[in-house]
PDB file of C-alpha atoms and ligand atoms in Angstrom:
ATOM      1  CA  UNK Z 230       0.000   0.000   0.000  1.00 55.00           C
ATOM      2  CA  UNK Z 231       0.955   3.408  -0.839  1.00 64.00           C
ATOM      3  CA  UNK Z 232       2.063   5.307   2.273  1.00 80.00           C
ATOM      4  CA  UNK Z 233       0.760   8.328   2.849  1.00 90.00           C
ATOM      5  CA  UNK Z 234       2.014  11.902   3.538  1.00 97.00           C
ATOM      6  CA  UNK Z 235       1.393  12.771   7.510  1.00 98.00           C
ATOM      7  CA  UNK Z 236       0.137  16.208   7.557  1.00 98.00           C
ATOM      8  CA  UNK Z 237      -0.504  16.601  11.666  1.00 97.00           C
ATOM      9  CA  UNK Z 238      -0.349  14.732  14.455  1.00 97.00           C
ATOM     10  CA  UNK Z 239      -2.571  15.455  17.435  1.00 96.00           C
ATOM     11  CA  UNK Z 240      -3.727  14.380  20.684  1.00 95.00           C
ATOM     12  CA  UNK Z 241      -6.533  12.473  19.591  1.00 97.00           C
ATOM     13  CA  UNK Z 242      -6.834  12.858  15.760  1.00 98.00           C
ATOM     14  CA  UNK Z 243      -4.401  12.511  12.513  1.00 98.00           C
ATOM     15  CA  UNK Z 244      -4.608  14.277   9.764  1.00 98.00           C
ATOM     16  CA  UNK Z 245      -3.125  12.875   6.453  1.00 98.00           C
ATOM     17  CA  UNK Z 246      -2.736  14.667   3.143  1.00 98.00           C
ATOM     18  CA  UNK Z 247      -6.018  13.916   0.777  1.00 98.00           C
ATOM     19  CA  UNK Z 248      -7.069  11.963  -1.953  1.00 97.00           C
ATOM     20  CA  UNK Z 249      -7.285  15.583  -3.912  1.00 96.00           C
ATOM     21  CA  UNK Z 250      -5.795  18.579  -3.077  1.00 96.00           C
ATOM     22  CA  UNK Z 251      -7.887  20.743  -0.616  1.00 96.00           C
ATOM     23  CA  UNK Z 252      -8.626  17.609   1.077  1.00 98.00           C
ATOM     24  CA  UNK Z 253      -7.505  15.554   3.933  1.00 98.00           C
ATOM     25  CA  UNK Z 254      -7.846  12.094   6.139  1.00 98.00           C
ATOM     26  CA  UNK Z 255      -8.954  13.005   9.143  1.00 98.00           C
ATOM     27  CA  UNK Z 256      -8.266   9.589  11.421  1.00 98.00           C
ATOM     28  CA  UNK Z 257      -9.238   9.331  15.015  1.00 98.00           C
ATOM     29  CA  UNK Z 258      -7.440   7.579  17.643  1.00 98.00           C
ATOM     30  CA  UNK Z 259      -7.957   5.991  20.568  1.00 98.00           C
ATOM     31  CA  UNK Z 260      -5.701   8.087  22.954  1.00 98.00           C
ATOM     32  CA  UNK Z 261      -7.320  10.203  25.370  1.00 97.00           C
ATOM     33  CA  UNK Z 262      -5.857  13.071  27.166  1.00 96.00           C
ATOM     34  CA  UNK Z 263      -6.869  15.809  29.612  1.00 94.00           C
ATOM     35  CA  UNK Z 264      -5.324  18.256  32.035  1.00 89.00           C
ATOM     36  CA  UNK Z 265      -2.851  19.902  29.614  1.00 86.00           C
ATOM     37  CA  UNK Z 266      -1.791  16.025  28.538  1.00 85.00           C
ATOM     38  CA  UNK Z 267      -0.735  15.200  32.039  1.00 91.00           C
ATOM     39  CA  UNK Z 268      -3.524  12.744  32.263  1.00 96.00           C
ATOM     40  CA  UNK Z 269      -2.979   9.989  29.377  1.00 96.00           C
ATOM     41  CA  UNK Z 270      -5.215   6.842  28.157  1.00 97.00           C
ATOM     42  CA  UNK Z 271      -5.795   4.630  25.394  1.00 98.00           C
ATOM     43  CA  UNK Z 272      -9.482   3.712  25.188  1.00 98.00           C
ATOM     44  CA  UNK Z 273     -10.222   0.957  22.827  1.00 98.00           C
ATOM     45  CA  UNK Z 274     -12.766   2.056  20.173  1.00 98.00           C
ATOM     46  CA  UNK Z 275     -13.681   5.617  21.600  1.00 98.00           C
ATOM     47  CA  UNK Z 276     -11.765   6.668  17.793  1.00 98.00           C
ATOM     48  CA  UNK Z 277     -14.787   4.168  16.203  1.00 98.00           C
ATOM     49  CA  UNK Z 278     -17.050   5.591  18.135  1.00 98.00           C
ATOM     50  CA  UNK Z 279     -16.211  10.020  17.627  1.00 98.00           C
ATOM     51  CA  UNK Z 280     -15.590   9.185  13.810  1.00 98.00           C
ATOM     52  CA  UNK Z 281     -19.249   8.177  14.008  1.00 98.00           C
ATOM     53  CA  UNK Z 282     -20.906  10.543  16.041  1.00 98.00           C
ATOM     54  CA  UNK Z 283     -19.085  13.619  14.249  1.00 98.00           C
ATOM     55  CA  UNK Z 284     -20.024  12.252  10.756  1.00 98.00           C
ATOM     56  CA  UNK Z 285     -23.274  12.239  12.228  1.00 98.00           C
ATOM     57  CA  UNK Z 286     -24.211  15.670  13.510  1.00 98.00           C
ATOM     58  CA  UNK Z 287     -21.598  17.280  10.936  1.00 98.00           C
ATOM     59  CA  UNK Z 288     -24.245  15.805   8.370  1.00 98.00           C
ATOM     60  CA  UNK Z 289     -26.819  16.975  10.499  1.00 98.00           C
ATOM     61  CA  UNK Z 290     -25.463  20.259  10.345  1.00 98.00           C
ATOM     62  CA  UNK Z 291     -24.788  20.191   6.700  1.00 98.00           C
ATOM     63  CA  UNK Z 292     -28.681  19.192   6.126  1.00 98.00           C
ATOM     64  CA  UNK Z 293     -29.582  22.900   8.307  1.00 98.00           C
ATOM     65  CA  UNK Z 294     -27.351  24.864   5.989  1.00 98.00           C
ATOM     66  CA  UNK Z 295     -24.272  25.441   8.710  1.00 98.00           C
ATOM     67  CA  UNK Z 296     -21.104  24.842   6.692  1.00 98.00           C
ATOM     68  CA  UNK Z 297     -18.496  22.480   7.568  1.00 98.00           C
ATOM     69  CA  UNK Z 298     -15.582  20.688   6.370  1.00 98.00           C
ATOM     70  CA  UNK Z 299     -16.534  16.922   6.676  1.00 98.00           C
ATOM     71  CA  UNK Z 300     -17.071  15.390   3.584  1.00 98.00           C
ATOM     72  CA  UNK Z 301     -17.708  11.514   3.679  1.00 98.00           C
ATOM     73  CA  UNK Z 302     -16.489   8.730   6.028  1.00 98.00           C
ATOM     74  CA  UNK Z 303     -14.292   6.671   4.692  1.00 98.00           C
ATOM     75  CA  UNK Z 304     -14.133   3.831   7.425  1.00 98.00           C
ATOM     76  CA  UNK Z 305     -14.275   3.011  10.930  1.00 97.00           C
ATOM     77  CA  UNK Z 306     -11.608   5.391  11.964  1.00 98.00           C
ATOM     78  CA  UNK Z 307     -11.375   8.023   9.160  1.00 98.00           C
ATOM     79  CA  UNK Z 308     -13.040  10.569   7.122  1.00 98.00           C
ATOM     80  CA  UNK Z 309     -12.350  12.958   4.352  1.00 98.00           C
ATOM     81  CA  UNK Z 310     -12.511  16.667   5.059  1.00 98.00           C
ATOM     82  CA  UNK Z 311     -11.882  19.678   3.373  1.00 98.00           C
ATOM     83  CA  UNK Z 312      -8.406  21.555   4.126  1.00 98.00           C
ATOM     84  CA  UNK Z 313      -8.752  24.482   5.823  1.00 98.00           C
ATOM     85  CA  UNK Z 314      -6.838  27.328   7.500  1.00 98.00           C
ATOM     86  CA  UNK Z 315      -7.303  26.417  11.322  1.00 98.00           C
ATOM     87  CA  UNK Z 316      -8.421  29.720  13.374  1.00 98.00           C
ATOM     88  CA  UNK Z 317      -6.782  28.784  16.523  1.00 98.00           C
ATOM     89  CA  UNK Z 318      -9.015  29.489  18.818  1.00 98.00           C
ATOM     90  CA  UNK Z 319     -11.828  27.308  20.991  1.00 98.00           C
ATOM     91  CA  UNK Z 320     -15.270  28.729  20.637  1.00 99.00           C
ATOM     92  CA  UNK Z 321     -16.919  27.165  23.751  1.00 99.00           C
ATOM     93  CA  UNK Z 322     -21.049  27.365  24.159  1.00 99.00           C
ATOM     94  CA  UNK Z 323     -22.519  27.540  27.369  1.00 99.00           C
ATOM     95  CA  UNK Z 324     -25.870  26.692  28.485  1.00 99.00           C
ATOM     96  CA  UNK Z 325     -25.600  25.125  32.423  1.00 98.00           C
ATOM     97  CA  UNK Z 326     -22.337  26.018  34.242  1.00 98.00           C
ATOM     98  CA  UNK Z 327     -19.945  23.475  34.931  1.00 98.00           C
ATOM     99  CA  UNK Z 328     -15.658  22.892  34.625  1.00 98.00           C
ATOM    100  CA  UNK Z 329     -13.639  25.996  33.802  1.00 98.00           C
ATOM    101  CA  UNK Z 330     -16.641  28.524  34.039  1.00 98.00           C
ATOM    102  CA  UNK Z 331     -17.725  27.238  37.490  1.00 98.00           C
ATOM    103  CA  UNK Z 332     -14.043  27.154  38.679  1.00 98.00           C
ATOM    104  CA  UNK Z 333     -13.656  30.616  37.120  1.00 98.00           C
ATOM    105  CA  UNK Z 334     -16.583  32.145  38.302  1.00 98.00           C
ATOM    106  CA  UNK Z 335     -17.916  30.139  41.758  1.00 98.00           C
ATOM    107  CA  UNK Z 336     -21.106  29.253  39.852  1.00 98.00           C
ATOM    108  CA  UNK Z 337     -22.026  25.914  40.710  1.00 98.00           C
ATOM    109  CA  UNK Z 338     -21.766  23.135  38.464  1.00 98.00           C
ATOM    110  CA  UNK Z 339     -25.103  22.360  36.994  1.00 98.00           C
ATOM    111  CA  UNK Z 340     -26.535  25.987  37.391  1.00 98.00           C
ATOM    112  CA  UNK Z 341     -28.449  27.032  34.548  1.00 98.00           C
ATOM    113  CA  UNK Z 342     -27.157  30.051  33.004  1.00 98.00           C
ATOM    114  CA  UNK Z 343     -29.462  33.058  32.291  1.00 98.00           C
ATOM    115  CA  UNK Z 344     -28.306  32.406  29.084  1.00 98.00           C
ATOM    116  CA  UNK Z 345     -26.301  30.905  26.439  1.00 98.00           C
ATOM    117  CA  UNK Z 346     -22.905  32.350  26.903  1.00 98.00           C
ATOM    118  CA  UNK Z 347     -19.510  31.880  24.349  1.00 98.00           C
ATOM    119  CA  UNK Z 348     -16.370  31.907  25.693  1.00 99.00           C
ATOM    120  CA  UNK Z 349     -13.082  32.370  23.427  1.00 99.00           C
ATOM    121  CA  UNK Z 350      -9.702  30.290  24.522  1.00 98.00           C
ATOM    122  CA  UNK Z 351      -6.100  30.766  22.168  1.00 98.00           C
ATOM    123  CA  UNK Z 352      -5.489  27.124  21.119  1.00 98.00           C
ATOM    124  CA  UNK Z 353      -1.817  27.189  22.770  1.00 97.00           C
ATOM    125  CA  UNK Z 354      -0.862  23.883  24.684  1.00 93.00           C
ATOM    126  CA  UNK Z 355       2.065  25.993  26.000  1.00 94.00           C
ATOM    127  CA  UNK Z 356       0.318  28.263  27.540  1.00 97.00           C
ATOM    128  CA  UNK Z 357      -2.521  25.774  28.850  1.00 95.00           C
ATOM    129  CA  UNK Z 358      -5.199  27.314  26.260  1.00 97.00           C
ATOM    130  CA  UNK Z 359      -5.665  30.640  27.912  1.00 98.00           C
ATOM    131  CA  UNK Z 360      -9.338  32.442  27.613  1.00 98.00           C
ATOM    132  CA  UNK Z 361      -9.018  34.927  25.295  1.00 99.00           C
ATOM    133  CA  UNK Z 362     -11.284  38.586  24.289  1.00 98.00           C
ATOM    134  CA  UNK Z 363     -12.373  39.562  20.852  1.00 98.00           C
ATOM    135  CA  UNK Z 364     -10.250  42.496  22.126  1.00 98.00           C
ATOM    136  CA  UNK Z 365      -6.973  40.126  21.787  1.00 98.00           C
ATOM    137  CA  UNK Z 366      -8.447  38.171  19.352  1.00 99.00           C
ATOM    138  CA  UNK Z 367      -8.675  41.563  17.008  1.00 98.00           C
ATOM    139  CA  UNK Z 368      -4.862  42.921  18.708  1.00 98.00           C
ATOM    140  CA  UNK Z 369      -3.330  40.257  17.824  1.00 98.00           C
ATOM    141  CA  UNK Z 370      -4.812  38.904  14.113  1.00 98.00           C
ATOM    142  CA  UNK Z 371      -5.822  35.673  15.528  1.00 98.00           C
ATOM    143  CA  UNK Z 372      -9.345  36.440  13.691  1.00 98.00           C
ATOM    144  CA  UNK Z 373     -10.788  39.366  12.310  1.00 98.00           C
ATOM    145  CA  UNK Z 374     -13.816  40.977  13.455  1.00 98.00           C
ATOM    146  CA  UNK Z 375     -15.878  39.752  10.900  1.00 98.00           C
ATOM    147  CA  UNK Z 376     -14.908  36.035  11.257  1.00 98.00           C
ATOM    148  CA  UNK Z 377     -15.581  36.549  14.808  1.00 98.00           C
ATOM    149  CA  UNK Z 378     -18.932  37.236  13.958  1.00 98.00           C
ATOM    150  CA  UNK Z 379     -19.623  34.731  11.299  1.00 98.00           C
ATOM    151  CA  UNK Z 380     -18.012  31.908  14.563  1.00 98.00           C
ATOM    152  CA  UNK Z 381     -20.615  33.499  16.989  1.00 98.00           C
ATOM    153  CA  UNK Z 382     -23.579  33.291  14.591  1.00 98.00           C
ATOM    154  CA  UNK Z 383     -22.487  29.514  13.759  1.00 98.00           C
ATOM    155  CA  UNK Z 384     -21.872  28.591  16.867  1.00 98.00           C
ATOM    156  CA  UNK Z 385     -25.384  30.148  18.270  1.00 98.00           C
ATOM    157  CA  UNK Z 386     -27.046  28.189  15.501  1.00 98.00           C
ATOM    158  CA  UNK Z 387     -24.956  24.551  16.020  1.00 98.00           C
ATOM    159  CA  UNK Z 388     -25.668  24.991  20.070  1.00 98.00           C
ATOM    160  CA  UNK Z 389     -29.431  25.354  19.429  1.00 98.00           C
ATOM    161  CA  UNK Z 390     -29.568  23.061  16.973  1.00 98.00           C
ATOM    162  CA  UNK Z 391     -27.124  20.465  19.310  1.00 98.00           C
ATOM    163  CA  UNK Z 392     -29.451  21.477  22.012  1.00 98.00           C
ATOM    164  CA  UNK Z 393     -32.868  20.127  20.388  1.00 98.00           C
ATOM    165  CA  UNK Z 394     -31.359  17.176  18.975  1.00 98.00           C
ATOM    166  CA  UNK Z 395     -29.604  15.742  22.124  1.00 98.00           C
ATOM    167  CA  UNK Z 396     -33.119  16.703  24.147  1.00 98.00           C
ATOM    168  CA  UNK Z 397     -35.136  14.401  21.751  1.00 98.00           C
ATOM    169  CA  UNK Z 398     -33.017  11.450  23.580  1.00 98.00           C
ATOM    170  CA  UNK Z 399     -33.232  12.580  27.033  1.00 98.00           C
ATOM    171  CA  UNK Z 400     -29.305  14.243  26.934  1.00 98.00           C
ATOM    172  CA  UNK Z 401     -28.611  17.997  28.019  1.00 98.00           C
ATOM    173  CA  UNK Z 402     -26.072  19.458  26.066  1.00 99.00           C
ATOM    174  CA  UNK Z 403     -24.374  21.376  28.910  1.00 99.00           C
ATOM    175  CA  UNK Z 404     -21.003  22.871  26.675  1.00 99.00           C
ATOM    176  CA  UNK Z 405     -19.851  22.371  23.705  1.00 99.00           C
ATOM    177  CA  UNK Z 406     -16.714  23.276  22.159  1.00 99.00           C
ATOM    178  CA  UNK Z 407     -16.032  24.242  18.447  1.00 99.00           C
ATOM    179  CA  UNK Z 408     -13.255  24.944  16.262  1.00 98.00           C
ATOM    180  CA  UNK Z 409     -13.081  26.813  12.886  1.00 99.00           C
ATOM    181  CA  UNK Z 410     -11.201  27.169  10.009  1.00 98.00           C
ATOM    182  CA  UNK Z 411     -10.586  29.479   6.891  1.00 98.00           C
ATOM    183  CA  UNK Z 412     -11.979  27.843   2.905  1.00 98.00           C
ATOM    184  CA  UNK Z 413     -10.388  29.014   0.597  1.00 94.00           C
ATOM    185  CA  UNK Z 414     -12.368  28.669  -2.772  1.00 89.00           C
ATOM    186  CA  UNK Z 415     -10.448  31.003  -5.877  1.00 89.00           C
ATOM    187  CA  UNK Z 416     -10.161  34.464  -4.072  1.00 91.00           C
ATOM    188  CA  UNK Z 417     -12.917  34.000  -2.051  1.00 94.00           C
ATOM    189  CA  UNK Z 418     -13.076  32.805   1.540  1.00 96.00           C
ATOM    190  CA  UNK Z 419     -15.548  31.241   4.087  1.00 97.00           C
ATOM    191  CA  UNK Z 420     -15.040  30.332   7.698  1.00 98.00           C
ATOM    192  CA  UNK Z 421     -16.240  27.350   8.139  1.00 98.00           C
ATOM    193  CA  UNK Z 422     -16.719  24.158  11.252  1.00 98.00           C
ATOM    194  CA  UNK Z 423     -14.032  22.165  11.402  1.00 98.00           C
ATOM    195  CA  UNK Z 424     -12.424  19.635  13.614  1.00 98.00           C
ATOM    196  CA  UNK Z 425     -15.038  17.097  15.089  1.00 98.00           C
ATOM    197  CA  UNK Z 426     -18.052  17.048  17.494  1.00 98.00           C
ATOM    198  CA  UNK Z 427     -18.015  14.112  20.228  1.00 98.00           C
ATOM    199  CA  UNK Z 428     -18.275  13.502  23.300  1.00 98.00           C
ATOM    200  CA  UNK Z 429     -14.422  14.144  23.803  1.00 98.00           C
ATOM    201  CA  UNK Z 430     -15.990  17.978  22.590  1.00 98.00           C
ATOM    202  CA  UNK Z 431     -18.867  18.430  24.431  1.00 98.00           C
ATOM    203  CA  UNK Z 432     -20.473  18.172  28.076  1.00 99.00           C
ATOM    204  CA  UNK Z 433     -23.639  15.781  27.901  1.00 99.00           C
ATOM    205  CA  UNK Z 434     -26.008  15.000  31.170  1.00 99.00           C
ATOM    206  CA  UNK Z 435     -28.673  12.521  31.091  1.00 98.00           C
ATOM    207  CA  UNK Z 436     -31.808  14.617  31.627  1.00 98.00           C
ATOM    208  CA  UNK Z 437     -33.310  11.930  34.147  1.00 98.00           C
ATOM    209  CA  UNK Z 438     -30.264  11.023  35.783  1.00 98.00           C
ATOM    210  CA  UNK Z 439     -27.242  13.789  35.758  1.00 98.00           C
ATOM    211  CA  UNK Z 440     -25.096  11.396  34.976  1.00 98.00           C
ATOM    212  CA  UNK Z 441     -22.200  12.281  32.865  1.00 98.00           C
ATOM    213  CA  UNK Z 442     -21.826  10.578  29.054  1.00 98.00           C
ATOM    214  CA  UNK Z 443     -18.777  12.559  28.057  1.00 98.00           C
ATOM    215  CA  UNK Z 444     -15.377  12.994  28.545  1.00 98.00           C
ATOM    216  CA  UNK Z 445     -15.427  14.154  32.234  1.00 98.00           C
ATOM    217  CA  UNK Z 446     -15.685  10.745  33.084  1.00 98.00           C
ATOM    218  CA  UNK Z 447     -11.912  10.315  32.147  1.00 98.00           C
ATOM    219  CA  UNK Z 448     -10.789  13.489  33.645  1.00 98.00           C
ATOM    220  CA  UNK Z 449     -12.688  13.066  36.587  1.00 98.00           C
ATOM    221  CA  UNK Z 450     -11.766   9.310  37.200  1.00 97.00           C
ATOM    222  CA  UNK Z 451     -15.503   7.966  37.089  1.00 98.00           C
ATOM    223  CA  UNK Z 452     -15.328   5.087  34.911  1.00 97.00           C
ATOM    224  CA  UNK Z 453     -17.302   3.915  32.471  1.00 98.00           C
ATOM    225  CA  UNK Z 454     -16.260   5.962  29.496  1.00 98.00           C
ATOM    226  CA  UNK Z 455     -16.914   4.030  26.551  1.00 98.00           C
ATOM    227  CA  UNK Z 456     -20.305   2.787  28.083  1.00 98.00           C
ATOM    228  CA  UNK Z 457     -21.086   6.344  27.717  1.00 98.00           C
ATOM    229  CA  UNK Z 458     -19.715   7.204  24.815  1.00 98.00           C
ATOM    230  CA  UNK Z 459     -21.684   3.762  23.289  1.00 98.00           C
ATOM    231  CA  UNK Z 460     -24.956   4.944  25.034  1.00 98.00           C
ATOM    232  CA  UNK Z 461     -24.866   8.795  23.121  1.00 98.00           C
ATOM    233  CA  UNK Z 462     -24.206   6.726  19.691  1.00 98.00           C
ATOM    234  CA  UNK Z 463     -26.745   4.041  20.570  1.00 98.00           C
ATOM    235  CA  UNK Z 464     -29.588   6.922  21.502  1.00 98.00           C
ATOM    236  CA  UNK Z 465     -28.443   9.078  18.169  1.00 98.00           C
ATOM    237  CA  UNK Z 466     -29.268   5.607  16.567  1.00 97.00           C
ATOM    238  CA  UNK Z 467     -26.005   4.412  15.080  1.00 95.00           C
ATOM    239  CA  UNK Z 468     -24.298   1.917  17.353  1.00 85.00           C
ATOM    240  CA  UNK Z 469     -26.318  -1.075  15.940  1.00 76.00           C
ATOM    241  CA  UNK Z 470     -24.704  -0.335  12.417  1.00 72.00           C
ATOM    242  CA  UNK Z 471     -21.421  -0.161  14.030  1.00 69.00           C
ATOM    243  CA  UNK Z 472     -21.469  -3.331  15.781  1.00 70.00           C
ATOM    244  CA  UNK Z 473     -23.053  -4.978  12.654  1.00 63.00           C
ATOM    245  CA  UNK Z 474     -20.115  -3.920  10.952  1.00 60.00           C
ATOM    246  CA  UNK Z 475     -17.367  -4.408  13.535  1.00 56.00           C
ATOM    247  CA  UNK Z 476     -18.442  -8.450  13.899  1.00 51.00           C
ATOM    248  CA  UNK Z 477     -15.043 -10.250  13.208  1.00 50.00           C
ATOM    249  CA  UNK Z 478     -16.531 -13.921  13.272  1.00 54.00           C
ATOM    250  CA  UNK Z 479     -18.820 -15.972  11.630  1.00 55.00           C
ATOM    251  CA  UNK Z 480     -21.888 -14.944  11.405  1.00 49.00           C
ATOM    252  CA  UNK Z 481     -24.920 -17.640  11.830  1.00 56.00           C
ATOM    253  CA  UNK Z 482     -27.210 -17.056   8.892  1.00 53.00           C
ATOM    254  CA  UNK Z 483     -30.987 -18.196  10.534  1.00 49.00           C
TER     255      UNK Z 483
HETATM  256  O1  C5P I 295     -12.944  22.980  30.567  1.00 68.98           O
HETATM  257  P1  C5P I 295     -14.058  23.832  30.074  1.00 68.98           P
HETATM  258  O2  C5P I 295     -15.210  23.925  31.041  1.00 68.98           O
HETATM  259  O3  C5P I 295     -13.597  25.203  29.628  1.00 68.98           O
HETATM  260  O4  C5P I 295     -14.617  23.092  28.757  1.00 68.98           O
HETATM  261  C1  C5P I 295     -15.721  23.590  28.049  1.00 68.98           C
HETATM  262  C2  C5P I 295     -16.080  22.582  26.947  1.00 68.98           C
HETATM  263  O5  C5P I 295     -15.040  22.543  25.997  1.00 68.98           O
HETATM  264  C3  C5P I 295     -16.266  21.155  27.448  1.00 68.98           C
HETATM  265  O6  C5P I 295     -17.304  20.525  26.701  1.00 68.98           O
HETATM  266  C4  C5P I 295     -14.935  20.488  27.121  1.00 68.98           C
HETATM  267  O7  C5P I 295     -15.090  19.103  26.875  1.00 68.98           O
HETATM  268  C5  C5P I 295     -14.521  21.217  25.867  1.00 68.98           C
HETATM  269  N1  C5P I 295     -13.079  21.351  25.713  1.00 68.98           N
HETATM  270  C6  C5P I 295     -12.446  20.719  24.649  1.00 68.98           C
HETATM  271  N2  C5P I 295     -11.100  20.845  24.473  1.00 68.98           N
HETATM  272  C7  C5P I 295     -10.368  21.606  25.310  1.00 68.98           C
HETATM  273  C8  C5P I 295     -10.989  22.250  26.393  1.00 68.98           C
HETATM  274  C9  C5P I 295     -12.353  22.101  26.570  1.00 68.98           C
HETATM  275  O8  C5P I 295     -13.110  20.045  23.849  1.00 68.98           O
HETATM  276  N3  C5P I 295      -9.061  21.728  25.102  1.00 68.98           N
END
């Protein structure tokens, strides 16, 4: 097999150069990290498992006319995506307070905020992803103020949408965090989602229960992880596909 050209290696995704240009693999892994990387696992399957559930409500998104860069899935642990120009910065939504907002701020977790509030963090692993203003985001050329704008309005729009959907299946979607890049397409460009959305992205709480179904289970040492993960993508409806599909051994035919 051909190898191909590495284009990034992150914590928990790879990106490889593309079939055609302005495209690339995006593969998911298995490693999990939190607390600036000081915290390390490997979970078997959780890469199965976000490559699913961010085809999923990327395509979701798509259908509601926010723009995105995923393209197709291209097997259990990768998918094509369009190349773009990374703004590095973390748009976070907030609906119910909880981690860095109710450190932050004293507001206790599971308070629900008056409402939706973004938060901007500089993608900088050096210097522990610091929050950020549009004021330093415009200082410093990190983003101009109209992409700022055009991230708010998207992010607005993928938070109520996110919000609605996870409802339907008895999941609050407490925070969710987003990251966007710049398309390029002749002289013209777009800012567009990029990255992924999963659990590894976003705070989700069982509506009956409060229990957790996302990655805080990892950071905060709760167990259970990939039973959570496995319950979001069995309630969004696509586990049963993936276990058809992962089945190794013969198969009794009835
Ligand atoms: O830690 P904090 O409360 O600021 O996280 C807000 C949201 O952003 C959470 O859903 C968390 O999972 C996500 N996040 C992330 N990557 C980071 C930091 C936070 O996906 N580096």
């Amino acid at each position: 097999m051909k190898s191909r050209k590495l284009v990034y290696e992150g914590k928990s995704k790879i990106l490889y150069e593309g079939p055609e240009p302005g495209t690339l693999v995006q593969y998911f892994k298995d490693d999990t990290t939190a607390l600036d990387a000081t915290k390390k696992a490997v979970l078997e399957g959780k890469g199965v498992l976000n490559n699913r559930i961010s085809e999923y409500l990327m395509t979701k998104l798509t259908d509601i006319g926010v723009p995105n860069h995923f393209m197709r899935r291209l097997n259990m642990r990768e998918q094509l995506i369009r190349e773009v120009e990374i703004i590095p910065l973390e748009v976070v939504v907030r609906n119910i307070a909880a981690g860095s907002l109710s450190k932050r701020l004293g507001i206790e977790e599971g308070t629900t905020l008056p409402r939706s509030i973004i938060e901007f963090f500089l993608k900088d692993d050096k210097l522990h992803d610091p929050m950020v203003t549009e004021e330093h985001i415009t200082a410093f050329q990190w983003a101009a103020p109209q992409e700022i704008d055009e991230m708010v309005a998207s992010a607005i729009r993928i938070n109520d949408f996110l919000s609605g959907l996870f409802l339907g299946l008895g999941i609050r979607l407490v925070d969710v965090k987003l990251e966007f890049g710049r398309l390029w397409e002749n002289d013209m460009m777009r800012v567009i989602l990029a990255d992924e959305i999963s659990p590894d992205s976003m705070r989700l709480w069982d509506v009956r229960t409060n229990e957790k179904m996302d990655k805080d289970r990892f950071r905060k040492d709760l167990g259970g992880v990939m039973e959570a993960y496995s319950e979001v993508a069995k309630r969004l409806g696509i586990l049963n596909e993936l276990q058809n599909n992962e089945r190794k051994g013969p198969v009794l035919v009835k």
